[in-house]
Every structure is written in C-alpha cells, then in structure tokens.
Amino acid sequence: MSIAVAVPTGNIGKFLLPKLLESGKKITVLTRSPQKLDPTIRERVRIQQGALEDENFILEATKGTEALHWLNPGNKKAEDVHGWYRLYEKSVSNAVQKNKIEFVVNISTIIPEVVEAGVADGIVHVEEYLNETDANVAADYLLNKNWKGKKIHVLHGGEDLTFEAAVKSLSAAVGTTLKYNYISLENFYEDLVAKGYIPCAINIPHTSLTDPKTGKFLSKEDLKLSFRNAGVDTDSLPEKIICYCNGGVSATVVVTALGILGIENIPVYDGSWNEWGKDENRPKSRLI
C-alpha cells in the first residue's frame, strides 16, 4: 500500500510520518521544502518537491497512491482567503479523481498564533497536544482500509472533557486559575435584549458593511444601500454623528465605511455601552 502525505513538515506531519513508516508502507511526501524534513525521515521516504496548489504537480506526484493525507497550508498574506484555499481544492480533487485515490484523510483545524498574547499564549499547549492526537487518528484511517464513504471525525482532545475538566486542564497549561461560568441561552438572550441602547441611536450591524466571503468592504453603492436599509441616508446626515457599540471596537467598522463614502472625522465613543450602560444617571432605551 502506498500513502502520500501533504505538508509533511508541519505540526501534524512530523508526528504522522514516523507512525506511518513503522507500518512498513511506501510513503511519498509532497513538499515545497524537503530540506525541512528530519534527516532520519528524509532517507526513508519518496520525496516529491513542488507546490500543493499546482494541479499538474499533485497529479503526477500522487500517481499510484492508494491513500492520501491532505492538509491545506495557510497564507496570512493572501488578499482573498477563500480564493487561496480554492486553489488547493482544485489540485487535490483533480488528483483524487484522475488517479483514483481510494482513501483521503483531510485535516481541518484552527491553529492559534502565539504572539505574546498573555494568558491566550497557553492555547499553544493545547494545540500541540491536538496535533499529536490528529496524527494518531489520521494514521489509523490511512493504514486501515476498513472504512468507505465520507466520515467526519471531530477531535476535541484525547478524551471528551466536561467544561469543568477542560478549564482545569487549561489552567494547568497556562499556570493561571481560570473559571468557568455557565450561562444558558435563555438567560443570555434576556440579558442581551435587556441591555438597551442610547436614545435616538440607530443600529447598523458592522457585518452588513462587508462581503462575508472576502471580508472586504462593499462597494460605495452597496455601502449606501446598507446604510439606507438601516434607516440612514448618507447623502443627508445630521451635523453631529457619534458611533458606538458595546466596547468601542466594532463601531470603527462603521466609521471606516463612512470614510470610504467621503464622510470623515466621525468620532467613536470609546467607552461605548460598557460605560454608558453602567451609569444610572444616563438615559437608556430598552429593547423590551
């Protein structure tokens, strides 16, 4: 049985390859940078060097392959994230169909970036553990051919944890005591709608100003339409406008959209509802 592995030098690939090699199967690695492979691994695998988004490369490199381990590498600099991943979609689907690859294990994951984010840095410990767990599961599927059709295997870790157990594990990883506070959906909804808003405020969802596929702002005409649908005529605005939200962040999206339309110098109330809502002396309108 021959197995091809994409992204063999990643956090999952480096755990996966030794497990596959232990089985004695023929392993082919698809990589742009073979020099990054561990020397002890490099001499035991068949190396195919090229770009995973290159349809012709993937088609040739996976000929004779019975099972394929696939993982899409990210690209932080891509202007169109969806377009970037569609390149891989084309290359792998083309190879699987034309080379009649029977078994494909596709890894889908969210990888946290460690950027000195305080307590959030602890996520990397969980990610490293999940990566090794992913490798174990992937190896089982690649080596055992007793499955068919489409199967999704969701991994939350080495075991199914309660929220309390997960918080305990995370606390140990980051060296800080974390707390878990459960709020039912009903209570969350009641709390949300009871918060209210500043009198005379108009709600403009920031998500209505951007393209959900690309994350980019809409065209000027579509921006005007979104504002108009919210009850705001951008061609006839009042003299004084202040944007706010819950914490002073999402409001900047509205300010930026107005700037695209040539409406500048719009202030953001940085305290926003977090400050206004706590002041008993300030007027408030309620949703219910």
PDB file of C-alpha atoms in Angstrom:
ATOM      1  CA  MET A   1       0.000   0.000   0.000  1.00  0.00           C
ATOM      2  CA  SER A   2       1.348   3.435  -0.942  1.00  0.00           C
ATOM      3  CA  ILE A   3       0.489   6.564   1.044  1.00  0.00           C
ATOM      4  CA  ALA A   4       1.103  10.194   0.073  1.00  0.00           C
ATOM      5  CA  VAL A   5       1.434  12.862   2.765  1.00  0.00           C
ATOM      6  CA  ALA A   6       0.991  16.587   2.119  1.00  0.00           C
ATOM      7  CA  VAL A   7       2.654  19.152   4.429  1.00  0.00           C
ATOM      8  CA  PRO A   8       4.962  16.526   5.997  1.00  0.00           C
ATOM      9  CA  THR A   9       6.980  19.097   7.957  1.00  0.00           C
ATOM     10  CA  GLY A  10       4.009  20.656   9.753  1.00  0.00           C
ATOM     11  CA  ASN A  11       2.933  20.144  13.353  1.00  0.00           C
ATOM     12  CA  ILE A  12       0.809  17.153  12.372  1.00  0.00           C
ATOM     13  CA  GLY A  13       3.044  15.750   9.641  1.00  0.00           C
ATOM     14  CA  LYS A  14       6.083  15.452  11.904  1.00  0.00           C
ATOM     15  CA  PHE A  15       4.110  13.150  14.218  1.00  0.00           C
ATOM     16  CA  LEU A  16       2.332  11.306  11.425  1.00  0.00           C
ATOM     17  CA  LEU A  17       5.320  10.223   9.309  1.00  0.00           C
ATOM     18  CA  PRO A  18       7.078   8.112  11.995  1.00  0.00           C
ATOM     19  CA  LYS A  19       3.817   6.284  12.699  1.00  0.00           C
ATOM     20  CA  LEU A  20       3.267   5.527   9.020  1.00  0.00           C
ATOM     21  CA  LEU A  21       6.878   4.423   8.491  1.00  0.00           C
ATOM     22  CA  GLU A  22       6.560   1.962  11.366  1.00  0.00           C
ATOM     23  CA  SER A  23       3.955   0.120   9.296  1.00  0.00           C
ATOM     24  CA  GLY A  24       6.445  -0.594   6.512  1.00  0.00           C
ATOM     25  CA  LYS A  25       4.246   1.066   3.871  1.00  0.00           C
ATOM     26  CA  LYS A  26       5.675   3.035   0.952  1.00  0.00           C
ATOM     27  CA  ILE A  27       5.440   6.712   1.860  1.00  0.00           C
ATOM     28  CA  THR A  28       5.592   9.645  -0.553  1.00  0.00           C
ATOM     29  CA  VAL A  29       5.829  13.183   0.811  1.00  0.00           C
ATOM     30  CA  LEU A  30       4.586  16.222  -1.091  1.00  0.00           C
ATOM     31  CA  THR A  31       6.533  19.259  -0.008  1.00  0.00           C
ATOM     32  CA  ARG A  32       7.841  22.580  -1.199  1.00  0.00           C
ATOM     33  CA  SER A  33      10.831  22.409   1.172  1.00  0.00           C
ATOM     34  CA  PRO A  34      12.275  18.877   1.531  1.00  0.00           C
ATOM     35  CA  GLN A  35      15.279  20.287   3.415  1.00  0.00           C
ATOM     36  CA  LYS A  36      12.972  20.829   6.391  1.00  0.00           C
ATOM     37  CA  LEU A  37      12.374  17.099   6.762  1.00  0.00           C
ATOM     38  CA  ASP A  38      14.084  15.327   9.626  1.00  0.00           C
ATOM     39  CA  PRO A  39      17.213  13.635   8.160  1.00  0.00           C
ATOM     40  CA  THR A  40      16.164  10.275   9.611  1.00  0.00           C
ATOM     41  CA  ILE A  41      12.818  10.615   7.829  1.00  0.00           C
ATOM     42  CA  ARG A  42      14.160  12.046   4.578  1.00  0.00           C
ATOM     43  CA  GLU A  43      16.128   8.926   3.681  1.00  0.00           C
ATOM     44  CA  ARG A  44      13.143   6.629   4.233  1.00  0.00           C
ATOM     45  CA  VAL A  45      10.510   8.338   2.086  1.00  0.00           C
ATOM     46  CA  ARG A  46       9.992   9.161  -1.571  1.00  0.00           C
ATOM     47  CA  ILE A  47      10.187  12.942  -1.943  1.00  0.00           C
ATOM     48  CA  GLN A  48       8.113  14.863  -4.466  1.00  0.00           C
ATOM     49  CA  GLN A  49       9.052  18.557  -4.404  1.00  0.00           C
ATOM     50  CA  GLY A  50       6.559  21.151  -5.575  1.00  0.00           C
ATOM     51  CA  ALA A  51       3.664  23.439  -4.682  1.00  0.00           C
ATOM     52  CA  LEU A  52       0.420  21.910  -3.425  1.00  0.00           C
ATOM     53  CA  GLU A  53      -1.632  24.445  -5.375  1.00  0.00           C
ATOM     54  CA  ASP A  54      -0.011  23.228  -8.626  1.00  0.00           C
ATOM     55  CA  GLU A  55      -2.547  20.865 -10.222  1.00  0.00           C
ATOM     56  CA  ASN A  56      -0.021  19.223 -12.550  1.00  0.00           C
ATOM     57  CA  PHE A  57       2.465  18.617  -9.739  1.00  0.00           C
ATOM     58  CA  ILE A  58      -0.110  16.993  -7.450  1.00  0.00           C
ATOM     59  CA  LEU A  59      -1.468  14.891 -10.304  1.00  0.00           C
ATOM     60  CA  GLU A  60       1.978  13.498 -11.168  1.00  0.00           C
ATOM     61  CA  ALA A  61       3.192  13.166  -7.575  1.00  0.00           C
ATOM     62  CA  THR A  62       0.213  11.069  -6.447  1.00  0.00           C
ATOM     63  CA  LYS A  63       0.177   8.551  -9.300  1.00  0.00           C
ATOM     64  CA  GLY A  64      -0.054   5.042  -7.871  1.00  0.00           C
ATOM     65  CA  THR A  65      -1.181   6.377  -4.492  1.00  0.00           C
ATOM     66  CA  GLU A  66      -3.851   4.404  -2.639  1.00  0.00           C
ATOM     67  CA  ALA A  67      -4.278   6.734   0.347  1.00  0.00           C
ATOM     68  CA  LEU A  68      -3.678  10.468   0.690  1.00  0.00           C
ATOM     69  CA  HIS A  69      -3.201  12.609   3.777  1.00  0.00           C
ATOM     70  CA  TRP A  70      -4.120  16.192   2.881  1.00  0.00           C
ATOM     71  CA  LEU A  71      -3.802  19.452   4.785  1.00  0.00           C
ATOM     72  CA  ASN A  72      -4.114  22.941   3.323  1.00  0.00           C
ATOM     73  CA  PRO A  73      -1.275  25.263   4.370  1.00  0.00           C
ATOM     74  CA  GLY A  74      -2.433  28.744   5.304  1.00  0.00           C
ATOM     75  CA  ASN A  75      -1.323  32.035   3.833  1.00  0.00           C
ATOM     76  CA  LYS A  76      -1.583  35.104   6.064  1.00  0.00           C
ATOM     77  CA  LYS A  77      -0.713  37.396   3.155  1.00  0.00           C
ATOM     78  CA  ALA A  78      -3.481  36.190   0.840  1.00  0.00           C
ATOM     79  CA  GLU A  79      -5.847  39.025  -0.066  1.00  0.00           C
ATOM     80  CA  ASP A  80      -8.629  36.557  -0.873  1.00  0.00           C
ATOM     81  CA  VAL A  81      -8.501  33.738   1.689  1.00  0.00           C
ATOM     82  CA  HIS A  82     -11.319  31.784   0.070  1.00  0.00           C
ATOM     83  CA  GLY A  83      -9.635  32.095  -3.320  1.00  0.00           C
ATOM     84  CA  TRP A  84      -6.373  30.821  -1.840  1.00  0.00           C
ATOM     85  CA  TYR A  85      -7.976  27.671  -0.474  1.00  0.00           C
ATOM     86  CA  ARG A  86      -9.898  27.096  -3.679  1.00  0.00           C
ATOM     87  CA  LEU A  87      -6.535  26.638  -5.438  1.00  0.00           C
ATOM     88  CA  TYR A  88      -5.888  23.600  -3.247  1.00  0.00           C
ATOM     89  CA  GLU A  89      -9.423  22.365  -3.689  1.00  0.00           C
ATOM     90  CA  LYS A  90      -8.875  22.179  -7.443  1.00  0.00           C
ATOM     91  CA  SER A  91      -5.481  20.490  -7.263  1.00  0.00           C
ATOM     92  CA  VAL A  92      -6.419  17.790  -4.764  1.00  0.00           C
ATOM     93  CA  SER A  93      -9.858  16.998  -6.212  1.00  0.00           C
ATOM     94  CA  ASN A  94      -8.356  16.684  -9.693  1.00  0.00           C
ATOM     95  CA  ALA A  95      -5.663  14.270  -8.468  1.00  0.00           C
ATOM     96  CA  VAL A  96      -8.061  12.162  -6.400  1.00  0.00           C
ATOM     97  CA  GLN A  97     -10.434  11.705  -9.326  1.00  0.00           C
ATOM     98  CA  LYS A  98      -7.907  11.102 -12.108  1.00  0.00           C
ATOM     99  CA  ASN A  99      -5.559   8.899 -10.062  1.00  0.00           C
ATOM    100  CA  LYS A 100      -8.487   7.066  -8.460  1.00  0.00           C
ATOM    101  CA  ILE A 101      -7.149   7.517  -4.924  1.00  0.00           C
ATOM    102  CA  GLU A 102      -9.397   5.349  -2.755  1.00  0.00           C
ATOM    103  CA  PHE A 103      -8.803   6.848   0.685  1.00  0.00           C
ATOM    104  CA  VAL A 104      -8.341  10.523   1.550  1.00  0.00           C
ATOM    105  CA  VAL A 105      -7.858  11.901   5.062  1.00  0.00           C
ATOM    106  CA  ASN A 106      -8.343  15.676   5.078  1.00  0.00           C
ATOM    107  CA  ILE A 107      -7.266  17.585   8.181  1.00  0.00           C
ATOM    108  CA  SER A 108      -9.227  20.709   9.030  1.00  0.00           C
ATOM    109  CA  THR A 109      -8.152  22.718  12.041  1.00  0.00           C
ATOM    110  CA  ILE A 110      -7.884  26.196  13.524  1.00  0.00           C
ATOM    111  CA  ILE A 111      -4.308  26.920  14.520  1.00  0.00           C
ATOM    112  CA  PRO A 112      -3.813  29.679  17.117  1.00  0.00           C
ATOM    113  CA  GLU A 113      -0.970  32.120  16.581  1.00  0.00           C
ATOM    114  CA  VAL A 114       1.318  32.729  19.551  1.00  0.00           C
ATOM    115  CA  VAL A 115       2.041  36.452  19.618  1.00  0.00           C
ATOM    116  CA  GLU A 116       2.774  37.213  23.277  1.00  0.00           C
ATOM    117  CA  ALA A 117      -0.946  37.419  23.993  1.00  0.00           C
ATOM    118  CA  GLY A 118      -0.712  36.840  27.726  1.00  0.00           C
ATOM    119  CA  VAL A 119      -2.928  34.037  29.012  1.00  0.00           C
ATOM    120  CA  ALA A 120      -4.026  33.259  25.459  1.00  0.00           C
ATOM    121  CA  ASP A 121      -0.490  32.004  24.758  1.00  0.00           C
ATOM    122  CA  GLY A 122      -1.476  28.879  26.687  1.00  0.00           C
ATOM    123  CA  ILE A 123      -3.571  27.802  23.716  1.00  0.00           C
ATOM    124  CA  VAL A 124      -0.364  26.654  22.054  1.00  0.00           C
ATOM    125  CA  HIS A 125      -0.026  23.841  24.608  1.00  0.00           C
ATOM    126  CA  VAL A 126      -3.481  22.561  23.731  1.00  0.00           C
ATOM    127  CA  GLU A 127      -2.748  22.928  20.015  1.00  0.00           C
ATOM    128  CA  GLU A 128       0.441  20.883  20.277  1.00  0.00           C
ATOM    129  CA  TYR A 129      -1.475  18.128  22.036  1.00  0.00           C
ATOM    130  CA  LEU A 130      -4.268  18.189  19.472  1.00  0.00           C
ATOM    131  CA  ASN A 131      -1.734  18.000  16.651  1.00  0.00           C
ATOM    132  CA  GLU A 132      -0.298  14.763  18.030  1.00  0.00           C
ATOM    133  CA  THR A 133      -3.802  13.413  18.585  1.00  0.00           C
ATOM    134  CA  ASP A 134      -4.711  14.287  14.985  1.00  0.00           C
ATOM    135  CA  ALA A 135      -1.676  12.323  13.826  1.00  0.00           C
ATOM    136  CA  ASN A 136      -2.796   9.211  15.706  1.00  0.00           C
ATOM    137  CA  VAL A 137      -6.284   9.327  14.210  1.00  0.00           C
ATOM    138  CA  ALA A 138      -5.002  10.140  10.712  1.00  0.00           C
ATOM    139  CA  ALA A 139      -2.562   7.226  10.831  1.00  0.00           C
ATOM    140  CA  ASP A 140      -5.346   4.830  11.827  1.00  0.00           C
ATOM    141  CA  TYR A 141      -7.508   5.897   8.896  1.00  0.00           C
ATOM    142  CA  LEU A 142      -4.640   5.793   6.398  1.00  0.00           C
ATOM    143  CA  LEU A 143      -3.393   2.353   7.432  1.00  0.00           C
ATOM    144  CA  ASN A 144      -6.744   0.635   7.956  1.00  0.00           C
ATOM    145  CA  LYS A 145      -8.880   0.214   4.857  1.00  0.00           C
ATOM    146  CA  ASN A 146     -11.983  -0.988   6.691  1.00  0.00           C
ATOM    147  CA  TRP A 147     -13.984   2.170   6.002  1.00  0.00           C
ATOM    148  CA  LYS A 148     -15.657   3.713   2.997  1.00  0.00           C
ATOM    149  CA  GLY A 149     -17.806   6.665   2.042  1.00  0.00           C
ATOM    150  CA  LYS A 150     -17.472  10.010   3.830  1.00  0.00           C
ATOM    151  CA  LYS A 151     -16.628  10.118   7.521  1.00  0.00           C
ATOM    152  CA  ILE A 152     -16.023  13.131   9.754  1.00  0.00           C
ATOM    153  CA  HIS A 153     -14.003  12.581  12.920  1.00  0.00           C
ATOM    154  CA  VAL A 154     -14.243  15.541  15.294  1.00  0.00           C
ATOM    155  CA  LEU A 155     -11.353  15.856  17.728  1.00  0.00           C
ATOM    156  CA  HIS A 156     -11.686  17.809  20.948  1.00  0.00           C
ATOM    157  CA  GLY A 157      -8.618  16.281  22.547  1.00  0.00           C
ATOM    158  CA  GLY A 158      -7.549  12.942  23.913  1.00  0.00           C
ATOM    159  CA  GLU A 159     -10.906  12.454  25.615  1.00  0.00           C
ATOM    160  CA  ASP A 160     -14.346  14.014  25.860  1.00  0.00           C
ATOM    161  CA  LEU A 161     -13.992  16.567  28.641  1.00  0.00           C
ATOM    162  CA  THR A 162     -16.618  18.376  30.657  1.00  0.00           C
ATOM    163  CA  PHE A 163     -16.309  22.166  30.717  1.00  0.00           C
ATOM    164  CA  GLU A 164     -15.024  21.952  34.287  1.00  0.00           C
ATOM    165  CA  ALA A 165     -12.335  19.430  33.317  1.00  0.00           C
ATOM    166  CA  ALA A 166     -11.342  21.495  30.282  1.00  0.00           C
ATOM    167  CA  VAL A 167     -10.917  24.615  32.425  1.00  0.00           C
ATOM    168  CA  LYS A 168      -8.805  22.642  34.901  1.00  0.00           C
ATOM    169  CA  SER A 169      -6.575  21.389  32.085  1.00  0.00           C
ATOM    170  CA  LEU A 170      -6.220  24.870  30.574  1.00  0.00           C
ATOM    171  CA  SER A 171      -5.422  26.351  33.985  1.00  0.00           C
ATOM    172  CA  ALA A 172      -2.580  23.868  34.400  1.00  0.00           C
ATOM    173  CA  ALA A 173      -1.258  24.672  30.913  1.00  0.00           C
ATOM    174  CA  VAL A 174      -1.182  28.456  31.352  1.00  0.00           C
ATOM    175  CA  GLY A 175      -0.245  28.479  35.040  1.00  0.00           C
ATOM    176  CA  THR A 176      -3.239  30.611  35.997  1.00  0.00           C
ATOM    177  CA  THR A 177      -6.504  29.643  37.653  1.00  0.00           C
ATOM    178  CA  LEU A 178      -9.321  30.014  35.144  1.00  0.00           C
ATOM    179  CA  LYS A 179     -13.015  29.965  35.988  1.00  0.00           C
ATOM    180  CA  TYR A 180     -15.949  28.527  34.087  1.00  0.00           C
ATOM    181  CA  ASN A 181     -19.285  30.321  34.287  1.00  0.00           C
ATOM    182  CA  TYR A 182     -22.230  28.709  32.514  1.00  0.00           C
ATOM    183  CA  ILE A 183     -24.990  30.945  31.140  1.00  0.00           C
ATOM    184  CA  SER A 184     -27.990  29.333  29.493  1.00  0.00           C
ATOM    185  CA  LEU A 185     -29.064  30.551  26.057  1.00  0.00           C
ATOM    186  CA  GLU A 186     -32.316  31.799  27.568  1.00  0.00           C
ATOM    187  CA  ASN A 187     -30.542  33.871  30.218  1.00  0.00           C
ATOM    188  CA  PHE A 188     -28.008  35.131  27.695  1.00  0.00           C
ATOM    189  CA  TYR A 189     -30.797  36.320  25.387  1.00  0.00           C
ATOM    190  CA  GLU A 190     -32.683  38.009  28.215  1.00  0.00           C
ATOM    191  CA  ASP A 191     -29.532  39.769  29.388  1.00  0.00           C
ATOM    192  CA  LEU A 192     -28.689  40.859  25.853  1.00  0.00           C
ATOM    193  CA  VAL A 193     -32.046  42.376  24.940  1.00  0.00           C
ATOM    194  CA  ALA A 194     -32.436  43.961  28.377  1.00  0.00           C
ATOM    195  CA  LYS A 195     -29.254  45.984  27.959  1.00  0.00           C
ATOM    196  CA  GLY A 196     -30.905  48.511  25.724  1.00  0.00           C
ATOM    197  CA  TYR A 197     -29.282  51.346  23.800  1.00  0.00           C
ATOM    198  CA  ILE A 198     -28.594  55.069  23.871  1.00  0.00           C
ATOM    199  CA  PRO A 199     -31.783  57.005  22.991  1.00  0.00           C
ATOM    200  CA  CYS A 200     -32.029  58.026  19.303  1.00  0.00           C
ATOM    201  CA  ALA A 201     -29.297  55.542  18.327  1.00  0.00           C
ATOM    202  CA  ILE A 202     -29.653  53.640  15.053  1.00  0.00           C
ATOM    203  CA  ASN A 203     -28.367  50.082  14.815  1.00  0.00           C
ATOM    204  CA  ILE A 204     -26.081  49.402  11.841  1.00  0.00           C
ATOM    205  CA  PRO A 205     -24.655  45.849  12.006  1.00  0.00           C
ATOM    206  CA  HIS A 206     -20.993  46.050  11.022  1.00  0.00           C
ATOM    207  CA  THR A 207     -21.394  42.735   9.178  1.00  0.00           C
ATOM    208  CA  SER A 208     -23.788  44.451   6.756  1.00  0.00           C
ATOM    209  CA  LEU A 209     -20.929  46.639   5.513  1.00  0.00           C
ATOM    210  CA  THR A 210     -18.525  43.920   4.394  1.00  0.00           C
ATOM    211  CA  ASP A 211     -18.541  40.998   1.979  1.00  0.00           C
ATOM    212  CA  PRO A 212     -18.908  37.776   4.033  1.00  0.00           C
ATOM    213  CA  LYS A 213     -16.789  35.825   1.526  1.00  0.00           C
ATOM    214  CA  THR A 214     -13.779  38.139   1.275  1.00  0.00           C
ATOM    215  CA  GLY A 215     -14.084  40.254   4.424  1.00  0.00           C
ATOM    216  CA  LYS A 216     -13.583  43.380   2.308  1.00  0.00           C
ATOM    217  CA  PHE A 217     -15.813  46.437   2.444  1.00  0.00           C
ATOM    218  CA  LEU A 218     -18.697  46.595  -0.017  1.00  0.00           C
ATOM    219  CA  SER A 219     -18.670  48.938  -2.995  1.00  0.00           C
ATOM    220  CA  LYS A 220     -19.712  52.532  -2.373  1.00  0.00           C
ATOM    221  CA  GLU A 221     -23.149  51.926  -3.860  1.00  0.00           C
ATOM    222  CA  ASP A 222     -23.716  48.828  -1.738  1.00  0.00           C
ATOM    223  CA  LEU A 223     -22.477  50.649   1.370  1.00  0.00           C
ATOM    224  CA  LYS A 224     -25.012  53.404   0.755  1.00  0.00           C
ATOM    225  CA  LEU A 225     -27.712  50.764   0.346  1.00  0.00           C
ATOM    226  CA  SER A 226     -26.754  49.056   3.628  1.00  0.00           C
ATOM    227  CA  PHE A 227     -26.908  52.369   5.482  1.00  0.00           C
ATOM    228  CA  ARG A 228     -30.219  53.182   3.810  1.00  0.00           C
ATOM    229  CA  ASN A 229     -31.665  49.807   4.845  1.00  0.00           C
ATOM    230  CA  ALA A 230     -30.731  50.662   8.425  1.00  0.00           C
ATOM    231  CA  GLY A 231     -32.528  53.995   8.165  1.00  0.00           C
ATOM    232  CA  VAL A 232     -29.504  56.210   7.477  1.00  0.00           C
ATOM    233  CA  ASP A 233     -29.319  58.424   4.391  1.00  0.00           C
ATOM    234  CA  THR A 234     -25.606  59.034   3.856  1.00  0.00           C
ATOM    235  CA  ASP A 235     -26.401  61.898   1.466  1.00  0.00           C
ATOM    236  CA  SER A 236     -28.261  63.793   4.179  1.00  0.00           C
ATOM    237  CA  LEU A 237     -26.627  63.219   7.540  1.00  0.00           C
ATOM    238  CA  PRO A 238     -27.090  65.307  10.682  1.00  0.00           C
ATOM    239  CA  GLU A 239     -24.319  67.713  11.595  1.00  0.00           C
ATOM    240  CA  LYS A 240     -23.172  65.703  14.622  1.00  0.00           C
ATOM    241  CA  ILE A 241     -22.614  61.932  14.486  1.00  0.00           C
ATOM    242  CA  ILE A 242     -21.018  59.694  17.110  1.00  0.00           C
ATOM    243  CA  CYS A 243     -20.524  55.968  16.585  1.00  0.00           C
ATOM    244  CA  TYR A 244     -20.568  53.481  19.436  1.00  0.00           C
ATOM    245  CA  CYS A 245     -21.024  49.768  20.049  1.00  0.00           C
ATOM    246  CA  ASN A 246     -20.590  47.569  23.099  1.00  0.00           C
ATOM    247  CA  GLY A 247     -16.911  48.215  23.714  1.00  0.00           C
ATOM    248  CA  GLY A 248     -15.799  50.751  21.111  1.00  0.00           C
ATOM    249  CA  VAL A 249     -14.295  48.304  18.603  1.00  0.00           C
ATOM    250  CA  SER A 250     -16.985  47.271  16.105  1.00  0.00           C
ATOM    251  CA  ALA A 251     -18.016  50.918  15.783  1.00  0.00           C
ATOM    252  CA  THR A 252     -14.751  51.603  13.959  1.00  0.00           C
ATOM    253  CA  VAL A 253     -16.018  49.447  11.073  1.00  0.00           C
ATOM    254  CA  VAL A 254     -18.944  51.842  10.624  1.00  0.00           C
ATOM    255  CA  VAL A 255     -16.595  54.826  10.836  1.00  0.00           C
ATOM    256  CA  THR A 256     -14.332  53.299   8.182  1.00  0.00           C
ATOM    257  CA  ALA A 257     -17.304  52.613   5.899  1.00  0.00           C
ATOM    258  CA  LEU A 258     -18.398  56.238   6.239  1.00  0.00           C
ATOM    259  CA  GLY A 259     -14.844  57.299   5.422  1.00  0.00           C
ATOM    260  CA  ILE A 260     -14.979  55.277   2.201  1.00  0.00           C
ATOM    261  CA  LEU A 261     -18.047  57.328   1.305  1.00  0.00           C
ATOM    262  CA  GLY A 262     -16.097  60.532   1.933  1.00  0.00           C
ATOM    263  CA  ILE A 263     -17.664  61.234   5.329  1.00  0.00           C
ATOM    264  CA  GLU A 264     -14.715  61.799   7.635  1.00  0.00           C
ATOM    265  CA  ASN A 265     -13.834  62.949  11.158  1.00  0.00           C
ATOM    266  CA  ILE A 266     -16.564  60.838  12.770  1.00  0.00           C
ATOM    267  CA  PRO A 267     -15.714  60.226  16.452  1.00  0.00           C
ATOM    268  CA  VAL A 268     -16.062  56.881  18.238  1.00  0.00           C
ATOM    269  CA  TYR A 269     -17.356  56.834  21.793  1.00  0.00           C
ATOM    270  CA  ASP A 270     -14.577  54.658  23.220  1.00  0.00           C
ATOM    271  CA  GLY A 271     -16.432  53.848  26.433  1.00  0.00           C
ATOM    272  CA  SER A 272     -19.495  52.869  24.391  1.00  0.00           C
ATOM    273  CA  TRP A 273     -22.276  50.882  26.058  1.00  0.00           C
ATOM    274  CA  ASN A 274     -19.902  49.325  28.589  1.00  0.00           C
ATOM    275  CA  GLU A 275     -19.550  52.773  30.132  1.00  0.00           C
ATOM    276  CA  TRP A 276     -22.933  54.310  29.317  1.00  0.00           C
ATOM    277  CA  GLY A 277     -24.954  51.307  30.453  1.00  0.00           C
ATOM    278  CA  LYS A 278     -23.359  51.253  33.908  1.00  0.00           C
ATOM    279  CA  ASP A 279     -24.179  54.890  34.626  1.00  0.00           C
ATOM    280  CA  GLU A 280     -27.579  55.017  36.331  1.00  0.00           C
ATOM    281  CA  ASN A 281     -27.897  58.740  35.612  1.00  0.00           C
ATOM    282  CA  ARG A 282     -27.705  58.395  31.837  1.00  0.00           C
ATOM    283  CA  PRO A 283     -30.890  57.875  29.787  1.00  0.00           C
ATOM    284  CA  LYS A 284     -31.457  54.490  28.163  1.00  0.00           C
ATOM    285  CA  SER A 285     -33.968  52.970  25.793  1.00  0.00           C
ATOM    286  CA  ARG A 286     -34.851  49.298  26.181  1.00  0.00           C
ATOM    287  CA  LEU A 287     -35.464  46.683  23.532  1.00  0.00           C
ATOM    288  CA  ILE A 288     -38.095  45.043  25.761  1.00  0.00           C
TER     289      ILE A 288
END
